[in-house]
Structure formats: structure tokens, C-alpha cells
Short mmCIF file of C-alpha atoms in Angstrom, two decimals:
data_model
loop_
_atom_site.label_atom_id
_atom_site.label_comp_id
_atom_site.label_asym_id
_atom_site.label_seq_id
_atom_site.Cartn_x
_atom_site.Cartn_y
_atom_site.Cartn_z
CA MET A 1 -0.05 -0.10 0.15
CA ALA A 2 2.65 2.51 1.00
CA SER A 3 5.24 3.66 -1.44
CA PRO A 4 8.94 4.88 -0.91
CA SER A 5 8.04 8.25 -2.81
CA PHE A 6 5.67 9.37 0.37
CA PHE A 7 7.32 11.70 2.42
CA LEU A 8 5.10 10.78 5.25
CA ARG A 9 6.04 7.01 5.76
CA SER A 10 5.86 4.56 8.48
CA PRO A 11 8.72 2.48 10.04
CA PRO A 12 9.08 -0.87 8.55
CA PHE A 13 8.05 -2.57 11.69
CA PRO A 14 9.86 -6.15 10.97
CA TRP A 15 7.11 -8.11 12.69
CA VAL A 16 4.24 -6.42 10.86
CA PRO A 17 3.45 -6.15 6.83
CA ARG A 18 4.32 -2.72 5.31
CA GLN A 19 0.66 -2.23 4.41
CA THR A 20 -0.61 -2.61 7.95
CA ALA A 21 1.66 -0.16 9.28
CA ALA A 22 1.37 2.51 6.08
CA VAL A 23 -0.23 5.74 7.03
CA SER A 24 -0.03 7.06 3.37
CA PHE A 25 -1.27 5.42 0.33
CA PRO A 26 -1.88 6.58 -3.10
CA GLY A 27 -4.41 9.49 -3.77
CA HIS A 28 -4.39 13.13 -2.50
CA SER A 29 -5.48 14.98 0.33
CA ARG A 30 -5.87 18.80 1.37
CA VAL A 31 -3.77 20.76 3.86
CA ASP A 32 -6.30 23.25 5.41
CA ASN A 33 -3.81 25.16 7.57
CA ALA A 34 -0.13 24.94 6.00
CA GLY A 35 1.37 26.98 8.99
CA ARG A 36 -0.30 24.65 11.66
CA THR A 37 0.83 21.26 9.80
CA LEU A 38 4.30 22.81 9.08
CA ALA A 39 4.58 23.64 12.83
CA LEU A 40 3.62 20.08 13.82
CA LEU A 41 6.02 18.57 11.45
CA ARG A 42 8.87 20.93 12.67
CA THR A 43 8.26 19.44 16.39
CA ALA A 44 7.43 15.95 15.43
CA GLN A 45 10.34 15.69 12.97
CA VAL A 46 8.80 13.01 11.08
CA GLY A 47 8.94 12.41 7.11
CA GLY A 48 11.33 10.65 5.38
CA ALA A 49 13.08 7.60 6.92
CA PHE A 50 13.07 9.23 10.31
CA TRP A 51 14.19 5.99 11.93
CA ALA A 52 17.29 5.25 9.65
CA ASP A 53 20.77 6.55 9.98
CA ASP A 54 20.01 8.95 7.02
CA ASP A 55 17.19 10.46 9.18
CA PRO A 56 16.57 13.71 6.95
CA TRP A 57 15.85 15.65 10.11
CA ARG A 58 19.62 14.66 11.43
CA SER A 59 21.85 14.05 8.84
CA THR A 60 23.37 16.05 6.05
CA SER A 61 22.02 14.00 3.07
CA ASN A 62 20.55 16.14 0.12
CA GLY A 63 18.12 13.75 -1.17
CA ALA A 64 14.67 14.39 -1.94
CA ASP A 65 13.20 13.98 1.62
CA ALA A 66 15.99 16.15 2.59
CA ARG A 67 14.85 19.01 0.64
CA ILE A 68 11.31 18.75 1.72
CA VAL A 69 12.65 18.84 5.32
CA GLN A 70 14.42 22.15 4.34
CA ALA A 71 11.41 23.65 3.08
CA ILE A 72 9.51 22.83 6.11
CA ARG A 73 12.12 24.44 8.24
CA GLU A 74 12.09 27.33 6.41
CA GLY A 75 8.46 27.66 5.99
CA ASP A 76 8.49 27.11 2.18
CA GLU A 77 4.44 26.20 2.20
CA VAL A 78 4.68 25.55 -1.48
CA VAL A 79 7.08 22.75 -1.75
CA ALA A 80 6.22 21.25 1.67
CA VAL A 81 2.29 21.29 0.92
CA ALA A 82 2.90 19.62 -2.43
CA ALA A 83 4.48 16.92 -0.78
CA LEU A 84 1.94 16.48 1.53
CA GLU A 85 -1.01 16.84 -0.79
CA GLY A 86 0.21 14.25 -3.06
CA ALA A 87 -0.97 11.07 -0.75
CA ALA A 88 -3.81 10.28 1.16
CA TYR A 89 -3.85 9.10 4.76
CA ARG A 90 -5.18 6.07 7.06
CA ASP A 91 -5.05 5.12 10.53
CA PRO A 92 -3.16 2.17 10.53
CA PHE A 93 -5.39 0.75 13.48
CA THR A 94 -8.77 1.19 11.77
CA GLY A 95 -8.16 1.88 8.10
CA ALA A 96 -10.31 5.05 8.36
CA LEU A 97 -9.33 7.69 6.20
CA ILE A 98 -7.44 10.66 8.28
CA ASP A 99 -6.14 14.08 7.45
CA VAL A 100 -2.47 14.70 7.32
CA ASP A 101 -2.38 16.23 11.04
CA ALA A 102 -3.66 12.87 12.56
CA ALA A 103 -1.08 11.04 10.18
CA ILE A 104 1.78 13.30 11.67
CA GLY A 105 0.54 12.36 15.29
CA ILE A 106 0.65 8.73 14.58
CA LEU A 107 4.31 8.92 13.18
CA ALA A 108 5.16 11.26 16.20
CA GLY A 109 4.44 8.74 18.76
CA TRP A 110 6.28 6.03 16.83
CA ARG A 111 9.42 8.19 16.56
CA GLN A 112 9.30 9.28 20.23
CA MET A 113 9.79 5.72 21.13
CA ILE A 114 12.30 4.82 18.67
CA ASP A 115 14.26 7.69 19.74
CA THR A 116 14.44 6.67 23.23
CA ASN A 117 14.90 3.12 22.40
CA ARG A 118 18.42 3.97 20.20
CA ARG A 119 20.18 4.17 23.69
CA ILE A 120 19.12 0.69 24.85
CA GLY A 121 22.01 -1.55 24.22
CA ALA A 122 20.86 -4.62 26.21
CA ALA A 123 17.75 -5.93 27.64
CA VAL A 124 17.98 -7.93 31.22
CA GLY A 125 15.54 -9.95 32.98
CA MET A 126 12.88 -10.25 30.23
CA ALA A 127 11.17 -13.83 30.73
CA PRO A 128 11.58 -15.79 27.81
CA TRP A 129 7.56 -15.82 27.20
CA LYS A 130 7.29 -12.23 26.85
CA ARG A 131 10.48 -11.37 24.77
CA ASP A 132 8.47 -11.13 21.39
CA ALA A 133 6.57 -8.28 23.02
CA MET A 134 9.66 -6.56 24.50
CA ARG A 135 11.42 -6.76 21.08
CA GLN A 136 8.48 -4.72 19.76
CA PHE A 137 8.64 -2.42 22.64
CA LEU A 138 12.25 -1.89 22.50
CA TRP A 139 12.84 -1.60 18.89
CA HIS A 140 14.92 1.07 17.80
CA GLY A 141 14.49 1.42 13.81
CA ARG A 142 17.03 -1.07 12.99
CA GLY A 143 16.55 -3.74 15.40
CA SER A 144 16.18 -4.53 18.95
CA PRO A 145 18.58 -5.08 21.93
CA ALA A 146 20.14 -8.33 22.74
CA PHE A 147 18.62 -10.41 25.72
CA VAL A 148 21.58 -10.79 28.08
CA ALA A 149 22.12 -12.27 31.55
CA PRO A 150 22.55 -10.08 34.36
CA GLY A 151 26.34 -11.08 34.77
CA ALA A 152 27.15 -10.38 30.84
CA VAL A 153 25.95 -6.84 30.95
CA ALA A 154 29.44 -5.15 31.35
CA ASP A 155 30.47 -6.91 27.95
CA ALA A 156 27.55 -6.40 25.89
CA ILE A 157 27.17 -2.91 26.18
CA ALA A 158 29.17 0.41 25.15
CA PRO A 159 29.84 3.33 27.35
CA GLY A 160 26.95 5.63 27.47
CA ALA A 161 24.51 3.22 26.50
CA ALA A 162 21.49 2.19 28.63
CA VAL A 163 20.22 -1.18 29.93
CA ALA A 164 16.39 -1.93 30.06
CA TYR A 165 15.95 -4.36 32.62
CA TRP A 166 12.98 -6.20 34.68
CA PRO A 167 13.43 -5.17 38.58
CA SER A 168 12.10 -8.40 40.18
CA ARG A 169 14.44 -10.63 37.91
CA VAL A 170 17.95 -9.25 38.43
CA PRO A 171 20.09 -9.55 41.66
CA PRO A 172 20.45 -7.06 44.19
CA GLY A 173 22.88 -4.08 43.28
CA PHE A 174 22.21 -4.63 39.48
CA ALA A 175 21.59 -1.17 38.57
CA GLU A 176 24.81 0.02 40.80
CA ARG A 177 26.95 -2.63 38.77
CA VAL A 178 25.58 -1.12 35.48
CA GLY A 179 26.47 2.38 36.50
CA GLN A 180 30.15 1.26 37.01
CA ALA A 181 29.93 0.10 33.62
CA ASP A 182 29.37 3.59 32.72
CA ALA A 183 25.94 2.84 31.35
CA SER A 184 22.52 3.77 32.51
CA ALA A 185 19.96 1.29 33.97
CA TRP A 186 16.22 1.85 32.91
CA GLN A 187 13.76 -0.01 34.82
CA VAL A 188 10.89 -1.72 33.04
CA GLU A 189 7.49 -2.58 34.42
CA ASP A 190 3.84 -3.51 33.24
CA GLY A 191 1.56 -0.74 32.52
CA PHE A 192 -1.65 0.03 34.43
CA ILE A 193 -3.92 -1.29 31.49
CA ARG A 194 -1.66 -4.47 30.94
CA SER A 195 -3.42 -7.14 29.04
CA SER A 196 -6.68 -9.36 28.43
CA GLY A 197 -5.78 -11.79 31.28
CA LEU A 198 -3.23 -12.31 33.93
CA GLY A 199 0.39 -11.77 33.57
CA ALA A 200 0.81 -14.89 35.91
CA GLU A 201 -0.76 -16.91 33.28
CA CYS A 202 2.17 -15.60 31.07
CA ARG A 203 0.12 -13.47 28.89
CA PRO A 204 2.59 -11.00 27.22
CA PRO A 205 2.01 -7.42 28.25
CA MET A 206 0.23 -4.85 25.81
CA SER A 207 1.63 -1.83 28.00
CA VAL A 208 5.08 -1.24 29.72
CA ILE A 209 6.57 1.61 31.58
CA VAL A 210 10.45 2.24 30.31
CA ASP A 211 11.70 4.46 33.14
CA THR A 212 14.61 6.52 31.68
CA THR A 213 15.33 8.06 35.31
CA GLY A 214 16.51 5.04 36.82
CA GLY A 215 13.70 5.02 39.25
CA ILE A 216 10.38 3.24 38.93
CA HIS A 217 6.86 4.02 39.77
CA PHE A 218 6.13 1.52 42.42
CA ASP A 219 9.09 2.59 44.40
CA PRO A 220 8.93 5.96 46.15
CA ALA A 221 12.49 5.94 47.27
CA ARG A 222 13.42 7.93 44.60
CA GLU A 223 11.74 9.95 41.76
CA SER A 224 10.41 8.08 39.00
CA ALA A 225 9.53 9.34 35.48
CA LEU A 226 5.84 9.04 36.12
CA GLU A 227 6.09 11.15 39.38
CA ARG A 228 8.26 13.78 37.56
CA LEU A 229 5.20 13.75 35.38
CA LEU A 230 2.44 14.16 38.14
CA GLN A 231 4.74 16.85 39.88
CA ASN A 232 5.87 19.30 36.78
CA HIS A 233 4.33 18.38 33.70
CA VAL A 234 1.70 21.43 32.27
CA PHE A 235 -1.51 19.53 31.32
CA ASP A 236 -3.11 21.42 28.60
CA ASP A 237 -6.94 21.68 27.89
CA THR A 238 -6.36 19.30 25.09
CA LEU A 239 -4.57 16.51 27.02
CA LEU A 240 -7.10 16.79 29.95
CA ASP A 241 -10.13 16.55 27.56
CA ARG A 242 -8.39 13.76 26.16
CA ALA A 243 -7.96 12.12 29.48
CA ALA A 244 -11.40 12.63 30.70
CA ARG A 245 -12.79 11.02 27.52
CA LEU A 246 -10.55 8.09 28.11
CA ARG A 247 -11.64 7.74 31.92
CA ARG A 248 -15.53 7.74 30.72
CA ARG A 249 -14.85 4.92 28.30
CA ILE A 250 -12.56 2.93 30.54
CA VAL A 251 -15.26 3.00 32.90
CA ALA A 252 -18.01 2.34 30.79
CA ALA A 253 -16.45 -0.44 29.11
CA GLY A 254 -15.69 -2.02 32.55
CA ILE A 255 -11.79 -2.38 31.86
CA GLY A 256 -9.53 -2.90 34.63
CA LYS A 257 -5.65 -3.83 34.68
CA TYR A 258 -6.14 -7.28 33.05
CA GLY A 259 -9.06 -6.31 30.54
CA ILE A 260 -12.69 -6.38 30.90
CA ASP A 261 -13.94 -7.34 34.40
CA ARG A 262 -15.44 -10.84 33.97
CA GLY A 263 -16.79 -11.39 36.98
CA GLY A 264 -19.90 -13.46 37.92
CA PRO A 265 -23.04 -12.19 39.78
CA ARG A 266 -23.00 -9.32 42.21
CA PRO A 267 -22.39 -10.62 45.99
CA SER A 268 -24.78 -10.25 48.53
CA LEU A 269 -23.79 -7.32 50.86
CA PRO A 270 -25.79 -5.80 53.72
CA THR A 271 -27.99 -2.73 53.40
CA GLY A 272 -27.53 0.16 55.99
CA ARG A 273 -23.96 -0.55 56.70
CA ARG A 274 -20.74 1.26 55.60
CA ILE A 275 -18.97 -1.29 52.99
CA VAL A 276 -15.25 -0.97 53.00
CA LEU A 277 -13.33 -3.18 50.44
CA ALA A 278 -9.69 -4.06 51.67
CA VAL A 279 -7.57 -5.14 48.55
CA GLY A 280 -4.91 -7.69 49.00
CA GLN A 281 -1.83 -8.18 47.41
CA VAL A 282 1.40 -10.77 47.14
CA THR A 283 3.33 -9.55 50.10
CA ASP A 284 6.92 -10.23 48.43
CA ASP A 285 5.91 -8.35 45.45
CA LEU A 286 8.26 -5.44 44.90
CA SER A 287 5.51 -3.01 44.61
CA VAL A 288 4.68 -3.93 48.21
CA ARG A 289 7.64 -4.06 49.72
CA HIS A 290 8.90 -0.78 48.54
CA ALA A 291 5.81 1.01 49.17
CA GLY A 292 5.43 0.01 52.81
CA GLY A 293 3.18 -3.15 52.99
CA SER A 294 5.90 -5.35 54.00
CA HIS A 295 4.27 -6.46 57.23
CA GLY A 296 1.93 -8.61 55.34
CA MET A 297 -1.73 -8.82 54.54
CA ILE A 298 -3.00 -9.56 58.27
CA ASP A 299 -1.34 -6.54 59.47
CA PHE A 300 -2.99 -4.69 56.64
CA MET A 301 -6.68 -6.09 57.61
CA ALA A 302 -5.92 -5.17 61.26
CA ARG A 303 -5.13 -1.40 60.27
CA VAL A 304 -8.15 -1.48 57.98
CA ARG A 305 -10.27 -2.54 60.94
CA ALA A 306 -8.80 0.08 63.12
CA CYS A 307 -9.34 2.59 60.65
CA GLU A 308 -13.30 1.40 60.03
CA PRO A 309 -14.32 -0.18 63.39
CA ASP A 310 -17.91 -0.57 62.35
CA ALA A 311 -17.79 -1.18 58.66
CA PHE A 312 -18.59 -4.19 56.96
CA ILE A 313 -15.21 -5.21 55.50
CA VAL A 314 -14.72 -7.38 52.27
CA TYR A 315 -11.37 -8.57 51.79
CA ARG A 316 -10.28 -9.27 47.90
CA PRO A 317 -7.17 -11.40 47.64
CA HIS A 318 -4.88 -10.57 44.61
CA PRO A 319 -6.04 -12.18 41.26
CA ASP A 320 -2.52 -14.14 41.08
CA VAL A 321 -3.29 -15.53 44.80
CA SER A 322 -6.90 -16.27 43.71
CA VAL A 323 -5.91 -18.60 40.68
CA GLY A 324 -3.37 -20.45 42.82
CA LEU A 325 -0.10 -18.98 40.87
CA ARG A 326 1.50 -17.09 43.60
CA ALA A 327 1.68 -17.48 47.35
CA GLY A 328 -0.51 -15.04 49.61
CA THR A 329 -3.31 -14.53 51.94
CA LEU A 330 -6.15 -16.15 50.35
CA SER A 331 -8.81 -16.00 53.29
CA GLY A 332 -9.66 -13.13 55.61
CA ASP A 333 -9.18 -13.34 59.25
CA ARG A 334 -11.03 -12.01 62.50
CA HIS A 335 -10.91 -8.39 61.11
CA VAL A 336 -12.53 -9.16 58.01
CA ASP A 337 -16.52 -9.73 57.46
CA LEU A 338 -16.45 -11.38 54.14
CA THR A 339 -13.63 -12.89 52.01
CA LEU A 340 -14.52 -12.78 48.01
CA ALA A 341 -12.02 -14.15 46.38
CA THR A 342 -14.11 -14.57 42.77
CA GLY A 343 -16.55 -12.27 41.13
CA SER A 344 -16.48 -8.97 39.70
CA LEU A 345 -13.85 -6.74 41.33
CA LEU A 346 -15.35 -3.43 39.55
CA SER A 347 -18.78 -4.40 40.88
CA LEU A 348 -17.09 -4.56 44.77
CA ILE A 349 -15.60 -0.90 43.95
CA ASP A 350 -18.87 0.35 42.64
CA ARG A 351 -20.92 -0.97 45.93
CA ALA A 352 -17.89 0.40 48.14
CA ASP A 353 -18.28 3.53 50.28
CA ALA A 354 -14.38 3.25 50.60
CA VAL A 355 -11.33 1.24 49.28
CA HIS A 356 -8.40 0.52 51.37
CA VAL A 357 -5.19 -0.54 49.72
CA VAL A 358 -1.37 -0.63 50.64
CA SER A 359 -0.23 -0.08 47.02
CA SER A 360 -2.80 -1.97 45.10
CA LEU A 361 -3.43 -0.45 41.53
CA THR A 362 -7.45 -1.16 42.55
CA GLY A 363 -6.64 2.14 44.32
CA PHE A 364 -6.47 3.83 41.18
CA GLU A 365 -9.03 2.10 39.52
CA ALA A 366 -11.28 3.05 42.27
CA LEU A 367 -10.34 6.88 41.87
CA LEU A 368 -11.34 6.33 38.24
CA ARG A 369 -14.70 5.56 39.47
CA ASP A 370 -15.22 8.10 42.07
CA VAL A 371 -14.94 5.87 45.11
CA PRO A 372 -12.53 7.17 47.96
CA VAL A 373 -9.51 5.51 48.46
CA THR A 374 -7.55 5.22 51.85
CA VAL A 375 -3.91 3.97 51.09
CA HIS A 376 -1.61 2.77 53.73
CA GLY A 377 1.38 2.80 51.64
CA ALA A 378 2.89 4.97 48.92
CA PRO A 379 1.86 3.96 45.46
CA PHE A 380 2.27 6.15 42.56
CA TYR A 381 -1.02 7.89 42.96
CA ALA A 382 -1.09 8.83 46.57
CA GLY A 383 -0.01 12.12 47.58
CA TRP A 384 -1.60 14.05 45.30
CA GLY A 385 -4.56 15.27 47.26
CA LEU A 386 -6.81 12.44 45.70
CA THR A 387 -6.68 9.90 48.33
CA ASN A 388 -6.47 9.64 52.10
CA ASP A 389 -2.94 8.76 52.93
CA LEU A 390 -1.77 7.03 55.95
CA GLY A 391 1.49 5.71 54.32
CA PRO A 392 5.11 7.33 54.04
CA ILE A 393 4.14 9.85 51.25
CA PRO A 394 7.77 11.19 49.70
CA PRO A 395 7.83 15.26 50.68
CA ARG A 396 8.65 15.41 47.04
CA ARG A 397 4.95 15.35 46.13
CA THR A 398 3.69 18.60 46.96
CA ARG A 399 1.39 19.24 43.88
CA ARG A 400 -2.67 18.95 44.11
CA LEU A 401 -3.64 17.17 41.10
CA THR A 402 -7.10 16.36 39.40
CA ILE A 403 -8.32 12.85 38.37
CA ASP A 404 -7.89 13.61 34.69
CA GLU A 405 -4.32 14.93 35.44
CA LEU A 406 -3.27 11.91 36.87
CA VAL A 407 -5.13 9.88 34.21
CA ALA A 408 -3.18 11.80 31.66
CA ALA A 409 0.23 11.02 33.27
CA SER A 410 -0.52 7.67 34.36
CA LEU A 411 -2.31 6.33 31.25
CA ILE A 412 -1.38 8.35 28.28
CA LEU A 413 1.94 9.82 28.87
CA ALA A 414 3.86 7.37 30.70
CA PRO A 415 3.28 3.89 29.33
CA ARG A 416 3.80 2.61 25.58
CA TYR A 417 1.28 0.26 24.34
CA ARG A 418 1.02 -2.47 21.72
CA ASP A 419 -2.23 -2.92 19.58
CA PRO A 420 -3.16 -6.59 19.88
CA VAL A 421 -4.49 -6.99 16.57
CA THR A 422 -1.98 -5.18 14.19
CA LEU A 423 0.92 -5.40 16.76
CA LEU A 424 1.80 -1.86 16.25
CA PRO A 425 2.81 0.72 18.77
CA CYS A 426 -0.33 2.32 19.38
CA PRO A 427 -2.02 5.11 21.62
CA VAL A 428 -3.89 4.15 24.58
CA GLU A 429 -7.22 4.46 23.26
CA VAL A 430 -6.71 1.86 20.58
CA LEU A 431 -5.89 -0.79 23.26
CA VAL A 432 -8.95 0.32 25.16
CA GLU A 433 -11.07 -0.13 22.39
CA ARG A 434 -9.68 -3.56 21.60
CA LEU A 435 -10.04 -4.73 24.89
CA ALA A 436 -13.74 -3.30 24.97
CA ALA A 437 -14.43 -5.44 21.70
CA ASP A 438 -12.96 -8.65 23.32
CA ALA A 439 -9.94 -8.63 20.67
CA GLY A 440 -7.16 -8.60 22.99
CA ARG A 441 -7.28 -11.94 24.58
CA SER A 442 -5.24 -14.73 23.62
CA SER A 443 -4.73 -18.28 24.89
CA THR A 444 -1.44 -20.18 24.09
CA LEU A 445 -0.27 -23.67 25.20
CA LEU A 446 1.96 -21.81 28.24
CA THR A 447 -0.92 -19.98 29.55
CA GLY A 448 -3.21 -23.26 29.26
CA PHE A 449 -0.49 -24.79 31.32
CA ARG A 450 -0.37 -22.08 34.02
CA ARG A 451 -4.19 -21.83 34.37
CA THR A 452 -4.08 -25.88 34.96
CA LEU A 453 -1.31 -25.44 37.42
CA GLY A 454 -3.28 -22.70 39.12
CA ALA A 455 -6.25 -24.79 39.39
CA THR A 456 -4.21 -27.98 40.50
CA ARG A 457 -2.64 -25.66 43.49
CA ARG A 458 -6.33 -24.39 44.48
CA VAL A 459 -7.22 -27.92 44.93
CA LEU A 460 -4.35 -29.01 46.99
CA GLN A 461 -4.66 -25.95 49.14
CA ARG A 462 -8.39 -26.76 49.71
CA VAL A 463 -7.13 -30.31 50.73
CA LYS A 464 -4.52 -29.08 53.03
CA GLY A 465 -7.03 -26.67 54.78
CA ARG A 466 -9.35 -29.75 55.47
CA GLY A 467 -6.84 -31.69 56.80
#
């Protein structure tokens, strides 16, 4: 579909057919506001082979693309507009016709990802079952970084490069050893709308956060890229309107971290009493340990009861624990009125008068649905005036945010996303629509094995409990 003669060209993503990724195709279009469009191009620096060594925006080449770039820089509207109007444009995710400004926006997102990835010389701690996804997230225009063992990093990267690593799968002190090799250590973690189905079932992520600051959002000990956005970013009206629409769509579609909430019938809860949802986590998870929940879920539930002495407390175990794939507290204790390991989490949130968490993303999902949240740890969404904070909030967090500012930073600006249908890097809205249409769920032999393993473990736990 696409031709090399088109100025607005898509990168040659090696895992996607060119015609799938193409934003340009034979035809003609109209540039309605040349000054605005050229300003967009100057900012985005897309057009020509912007992903390649001979990037016309940054090389000294003198080909046709370079001459168009020069015209854009000099404000020569005749030459630039002629190049842009010599093609028609399409949304690669839907196939719908779009205008040239929308095509520039899509290419700009791809450029930003590729430019960031160029510094990455190696990837460490990426589980084998997610490596295809990580190759796509970390592609830099000519290839993807090699996956290497933690001990081999020093020999695998050049000074000044970056190492992308999964923090739960490297030994203590890894980042410091990377620094000693004159390289940067960038942590990688799942995004907040991750997939359709659990990561513990080995379903590859559809979103990740690549933190170039050296921090990570679940560790409040140091500033992360997300915290920096929340503290400092200037949220304009266009971005906030987008965030508000996104939030409404997520809530209407019943989407959480693991896709559409597929819970069963609504549980029977008492009327006339305050309902409090206490959300369990995996105690040895890094997000819990760093956020102040290392004393365990029994201690957490005791603290919830101390805060809510007269409430009807519903305890919800972590889903990885519920399906038998990770160790943790599955049943409630004397501080809890009801334990619900199955059923709809989002319906519980909707029926709760308050939600208590250590650092669970459920607290963020409750905020999206205007439910009050009490935080006993220090997750990324605490400390901005949106939550009742009982945990050790970093004093760096001084800004007061609106919910749409939180959404803009956490769901639009910070993560990167993959479209589960085309496998192209995509905006968050594309993934949300795919999940809402049930187009993002896939099963493999490995996910089937993990589900069977979890079911077997649940049976053994019940037998052990009766014994």
C-alpha cells in the first residue's frame, strides 16, 4: 500500500506487514492550515526515513526527503504542502481515512519511542515468554537490543548506553553494577492497562513503562519518570479533555488492568452499613515491599479494621493468589466480615463506600470511578490530594492534582502500548477499544498450562486446609 515516494512514511516494523503499518497510500489530500501543519512537522520531525541512519531531519543527506525537510524548516509552504498533498492518509489501526495532521500525530508517537530506544544496548531480566513483546516495545529502527544475562551486561554494552531491565528478575545491586560500567539502568514494568488476562498466566504485556530516570513508579524511595510528570508536567486543555474521555470510556467498558472485568453475579452485601473493600496483594511483590506493606496482609487488614471499626469489610485477595499462581493471603481473618476471591472486582468497587489498599492498582481504578480511597503505603497515585494517605508519602509530592491530570500522566504520557490486533505501537485509546471489543485475549499452550497449574494448586490448598 505504501510507497517509498511518499514523504510521510511508516517505519518498517519487522513483525508487521508494511501495508498494515502504512499511514500513506496513493491518492490526494488537502492541507487546510499549512502553517499549523508545518509547525506540527517541525516539532514531531517525522517524514522521510526518520528511523534510519540517513534520517533527513538529522543527517546531511541531500535527497528529495532532505529538500522537503529544508522547505518545512524554512516555512516554504508551496514545496512542503505539495509533498503532503500528494498522498492520502489512513489510520493503521482502523483503516479509516484521516487527515495529514492525524497522520503526523501517529508517526510522532512512533518517533518518540524509537528515539528513546536508540540508547538501549541490552535487555536484562525479560522472561522468555514475553521477549517477543519486549522486542517490539524496545525496537529502535534497525533492530532490538539483545537479551543478556545480568552477569554479562558489562561485556554487552558500550559506555553511555542504557540497559533496560525487569527489576524483579535481576540480583541486588544490579543497577549499581551497570553504573560502574558507565551505562544507565532503565527499569521496565507493566503498564496500568496491561492485557486481557493475568500476567501470571504468562500473557504477554500490551503495555509497559520504560523509566529512563533510573527509578520506577512503584518505588517511592526515588523520583520516577511518572512522578516527575505528575509533579511538573503542564497539562493543557487538549490533553485533559482526552484524559476525561479516556476515563469515561474505561469506566463504561468495565476495563481494569487485566482487561474487561469478567466477574460473575453481584455478591450479597448488607444494606444500611458502611461497605469497605480491602484489597490484598502478594506480600513479597516489589510494589508492596517498596511501598510500605512488608508487614503482610494480616497486618494490613488489622489496620483497616482500626480505621473502620463499624464497617462491613470485604477482603479481596490478589488475583494471582486467587488462581493459585502466587503465594499470599487467600482467606480473611477476624478483622474481615467477608472474603470474596472471585466475582467482579469492579462491581465491588462500585458498591463500596471506601477502598483501602497498601499500594494496589485497585486504588487507582477506584479513583477513576470516584470512590474514596485510603492508602496505607505510597503508590504512585498517592500524595496528590486525591487519596486519604496513611503511608510514608515522599515529601517531593507537593502538587495537588485533578483525577484527569492523574489519568493523563499515568495512562497517556508514561506508558507505551501495543495494539493486540496489528501489533503496532499504539495510543492507549486503541488498546482500550480492542479490550472493550474482546479483541485482545489470546491463549497459548503456556497460558493453558499455567491455568491448569493454578487450578491444581487451589485444589491442593483446599485439601490441605481440610486436613
